[in-house]
Short mmCIF file of C-alpha atoms in Angstrom, two decimals:
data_model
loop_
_atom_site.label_atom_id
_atom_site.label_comp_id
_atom_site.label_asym_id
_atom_site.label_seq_id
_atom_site.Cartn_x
_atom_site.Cartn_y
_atom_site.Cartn_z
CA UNK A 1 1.53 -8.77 -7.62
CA UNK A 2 -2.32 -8.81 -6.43
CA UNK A 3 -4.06 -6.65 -4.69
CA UNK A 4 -7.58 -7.31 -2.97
CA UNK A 5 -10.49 -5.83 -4.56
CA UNK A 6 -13.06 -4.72 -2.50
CA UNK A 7 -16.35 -4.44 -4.29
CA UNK A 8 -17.76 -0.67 -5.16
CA UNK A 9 -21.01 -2.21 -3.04
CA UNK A 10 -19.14 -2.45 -0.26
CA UNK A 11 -19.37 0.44 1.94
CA UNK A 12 -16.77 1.84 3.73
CA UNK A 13 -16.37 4.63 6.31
CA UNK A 14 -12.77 5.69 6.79
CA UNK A 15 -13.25 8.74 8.88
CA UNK A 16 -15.02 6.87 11.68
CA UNK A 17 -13.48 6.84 15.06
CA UNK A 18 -11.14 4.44 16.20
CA UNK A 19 -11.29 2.24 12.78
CA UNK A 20 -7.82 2.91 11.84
CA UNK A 21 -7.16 0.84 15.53
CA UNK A 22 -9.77 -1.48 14.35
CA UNK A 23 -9.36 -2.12 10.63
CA UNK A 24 -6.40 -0.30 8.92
CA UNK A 25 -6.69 -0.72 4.93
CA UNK A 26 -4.32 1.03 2.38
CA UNK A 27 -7.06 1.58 -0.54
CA UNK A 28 -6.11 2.01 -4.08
CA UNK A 29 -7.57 3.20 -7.03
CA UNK A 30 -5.99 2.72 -10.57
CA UNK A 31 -6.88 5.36 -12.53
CA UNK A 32 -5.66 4.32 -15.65
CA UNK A 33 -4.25 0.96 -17.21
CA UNK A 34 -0.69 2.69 -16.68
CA UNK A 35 -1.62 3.17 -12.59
CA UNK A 36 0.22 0.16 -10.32
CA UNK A 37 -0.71 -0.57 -6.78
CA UNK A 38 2.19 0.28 -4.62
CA UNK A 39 4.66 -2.21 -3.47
CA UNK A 40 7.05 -2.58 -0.30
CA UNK A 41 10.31 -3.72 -1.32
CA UNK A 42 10.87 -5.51 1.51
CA UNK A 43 8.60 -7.66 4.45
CA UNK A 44 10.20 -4.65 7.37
CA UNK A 45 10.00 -1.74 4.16
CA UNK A 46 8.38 1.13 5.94
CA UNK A 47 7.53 2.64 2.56
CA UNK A 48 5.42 1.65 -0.43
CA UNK A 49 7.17 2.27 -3.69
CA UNK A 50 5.50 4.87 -5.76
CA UNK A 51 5.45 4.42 -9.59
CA UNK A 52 5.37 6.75 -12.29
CA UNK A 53 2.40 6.45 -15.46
CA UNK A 54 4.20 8.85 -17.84
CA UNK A 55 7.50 9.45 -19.24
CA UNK A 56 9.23 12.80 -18.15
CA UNK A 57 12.22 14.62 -17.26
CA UNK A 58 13.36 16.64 -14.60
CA UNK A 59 15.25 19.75 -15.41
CA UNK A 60 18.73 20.14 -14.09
CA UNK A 61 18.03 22.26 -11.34
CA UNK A 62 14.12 22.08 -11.46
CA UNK A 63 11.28 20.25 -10.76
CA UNK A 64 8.72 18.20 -12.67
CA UNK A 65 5.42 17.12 -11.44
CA UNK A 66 5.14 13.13 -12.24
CA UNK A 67 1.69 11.05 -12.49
CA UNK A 68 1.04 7.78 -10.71
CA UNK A 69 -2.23 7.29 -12.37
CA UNK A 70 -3.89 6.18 -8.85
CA UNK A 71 -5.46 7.37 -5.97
CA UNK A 72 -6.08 6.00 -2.22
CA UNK A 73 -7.89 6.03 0.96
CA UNK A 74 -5.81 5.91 3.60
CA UNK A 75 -7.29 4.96 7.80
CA UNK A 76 -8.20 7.73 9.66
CA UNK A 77 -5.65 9.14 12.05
CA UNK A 78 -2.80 8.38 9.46
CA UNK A 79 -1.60 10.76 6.29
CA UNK A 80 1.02 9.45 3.75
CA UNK A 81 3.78 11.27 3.68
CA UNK A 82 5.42 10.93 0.40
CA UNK A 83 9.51 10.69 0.54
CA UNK A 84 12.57 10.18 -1.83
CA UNK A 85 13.69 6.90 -2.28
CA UNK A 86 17.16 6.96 -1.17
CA UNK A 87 19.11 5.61 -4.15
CA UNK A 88 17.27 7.97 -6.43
CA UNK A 89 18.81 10.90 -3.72
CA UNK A 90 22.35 9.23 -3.58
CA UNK A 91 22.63 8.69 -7.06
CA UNK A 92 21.19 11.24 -9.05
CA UNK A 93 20.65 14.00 -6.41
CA UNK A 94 16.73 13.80 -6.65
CA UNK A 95 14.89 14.97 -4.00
CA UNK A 96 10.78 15.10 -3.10
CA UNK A 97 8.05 17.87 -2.70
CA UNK A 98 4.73 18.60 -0.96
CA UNK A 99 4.86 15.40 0.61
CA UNK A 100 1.97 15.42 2.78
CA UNK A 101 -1.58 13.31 1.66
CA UNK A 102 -4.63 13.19 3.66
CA UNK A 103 -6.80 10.47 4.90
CA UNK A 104 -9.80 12.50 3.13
CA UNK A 105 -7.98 13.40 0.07
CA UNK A 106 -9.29 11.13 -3.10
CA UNK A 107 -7.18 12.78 -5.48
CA UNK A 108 -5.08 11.51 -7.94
CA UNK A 109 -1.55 11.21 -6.60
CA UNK A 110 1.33 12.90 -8.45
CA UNK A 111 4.87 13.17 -7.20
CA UNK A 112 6.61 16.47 -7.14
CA UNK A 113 10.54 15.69 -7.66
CA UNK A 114 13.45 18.22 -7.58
CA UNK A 115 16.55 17.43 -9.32
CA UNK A 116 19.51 19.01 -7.30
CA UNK A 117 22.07 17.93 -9.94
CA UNK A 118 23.23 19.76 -13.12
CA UNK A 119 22.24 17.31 -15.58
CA UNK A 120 18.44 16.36 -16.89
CA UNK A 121 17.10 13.12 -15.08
CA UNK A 122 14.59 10.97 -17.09
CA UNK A 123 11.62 9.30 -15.28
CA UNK A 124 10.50 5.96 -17.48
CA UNK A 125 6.79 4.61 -17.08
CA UNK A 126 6.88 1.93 -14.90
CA UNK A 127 9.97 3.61 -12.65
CA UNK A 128 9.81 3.71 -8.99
CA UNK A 129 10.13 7.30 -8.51
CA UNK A 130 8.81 7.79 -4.61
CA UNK A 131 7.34 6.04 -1.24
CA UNK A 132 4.98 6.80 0.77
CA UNK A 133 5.47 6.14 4.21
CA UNK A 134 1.58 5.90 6.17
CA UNK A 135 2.23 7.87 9.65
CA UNK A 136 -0.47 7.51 12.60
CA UNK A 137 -1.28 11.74 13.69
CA UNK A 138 -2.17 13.44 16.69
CA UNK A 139 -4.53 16.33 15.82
CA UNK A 140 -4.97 18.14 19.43
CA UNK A 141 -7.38 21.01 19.90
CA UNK A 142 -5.52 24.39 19.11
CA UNK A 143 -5.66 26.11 22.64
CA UNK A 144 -4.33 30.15 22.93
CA UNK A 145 -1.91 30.98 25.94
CA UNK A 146 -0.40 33.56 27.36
CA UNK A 147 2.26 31.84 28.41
CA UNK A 148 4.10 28.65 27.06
CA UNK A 149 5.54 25.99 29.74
CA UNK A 150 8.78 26.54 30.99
CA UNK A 151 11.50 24.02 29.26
CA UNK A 152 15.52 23.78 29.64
CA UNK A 153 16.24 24.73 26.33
CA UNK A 154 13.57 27.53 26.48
CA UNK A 155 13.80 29.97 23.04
CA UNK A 156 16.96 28.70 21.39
CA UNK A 157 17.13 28.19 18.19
CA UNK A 158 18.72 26.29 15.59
CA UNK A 159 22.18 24.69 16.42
CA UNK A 160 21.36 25.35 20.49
CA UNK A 161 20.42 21.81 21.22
CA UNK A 162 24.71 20.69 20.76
CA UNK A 163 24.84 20.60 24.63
CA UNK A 164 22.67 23.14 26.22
CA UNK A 165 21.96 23.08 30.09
CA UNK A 166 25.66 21.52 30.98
CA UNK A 167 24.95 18.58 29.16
CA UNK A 168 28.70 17.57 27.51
CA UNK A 169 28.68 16.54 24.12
CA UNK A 170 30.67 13.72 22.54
CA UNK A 171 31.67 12.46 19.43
#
């Protein structure tokens, strides 16, 4: 695996407008020698693979905050929303936390895993344990109403959208 160096002479401005359109660059930052760049498993992955930098466990029924020994710089109008990797769900029942990163954050980047199952689940240095998926935002001006638009579903809630306004439903 490589990944391109850019030089720390090199000056770069990531919350200028319109360079995520222009220029988009993942930028990574090992802090350690234990920190590895982030890999897609795949050519069409929509996730980079997160690793961890430490040996760990997660508690049966608890959590555990895991290193990656990195941080990034993400384009602006994106965030990386961090996610489970889904054999790591279907398998052992472990699930992801405070998944939201910031094009301005510079941070290291640790992973915050739950373990739904009853039994301990050991993280290995080196393990994928995470990916983060980079997402383009929309960041509109907050604007106070008095009133909201008028939609067909209106103010229900949770479970109302199984055929609302006459709308059968099939299976």
């Amino acid at each position: 695996m490589t990944a391109e160096t850019i030089s720390k002479k090199t000056k770069l401005t990531l919350e200028s407008p319109g360079l995520a359109d222009q220029n988009p660059q993942f930028l990574v930052k090992l802090l350690s020698p234990r920190g590895r760049v982030p890999t897609r498993g795949s050519a069409l992955a929509a996730g980079y693979d997160l690793y961890a930098s430490a040996d760990g466990i997660v508690p049966a029924r608890g959590s555990a905050m895991i290193p990656t020994d990195i941080s990034i710089a993400l384009p602006a109008d994106t965030y990386g929303r961090v996610a489970a990797r889904s054999g790591m769900a279907t398998k052992h029942s472990i699930q992801t936390g405070a998944g939201v990163v910031d094009s301005d954050y510079r941070g290291p980047i640790k992973v915050l895993l739950f373990n739904c199952a009853d039994v301990d689940y050991a993280v290995s240095e080196g393990d994928r344990i995470a990916q983060m998926v980079v997402e383009r935002i929309v960041t509109p001006p907050v604007l106070l109403v008095e009133e909201l638009p008028d939609t067909v579903r209106g103010e229900s809630g949770f479970g109302s959208t199984g055929g609302f306004a006459g709308v059968p439903t099939t299976i």
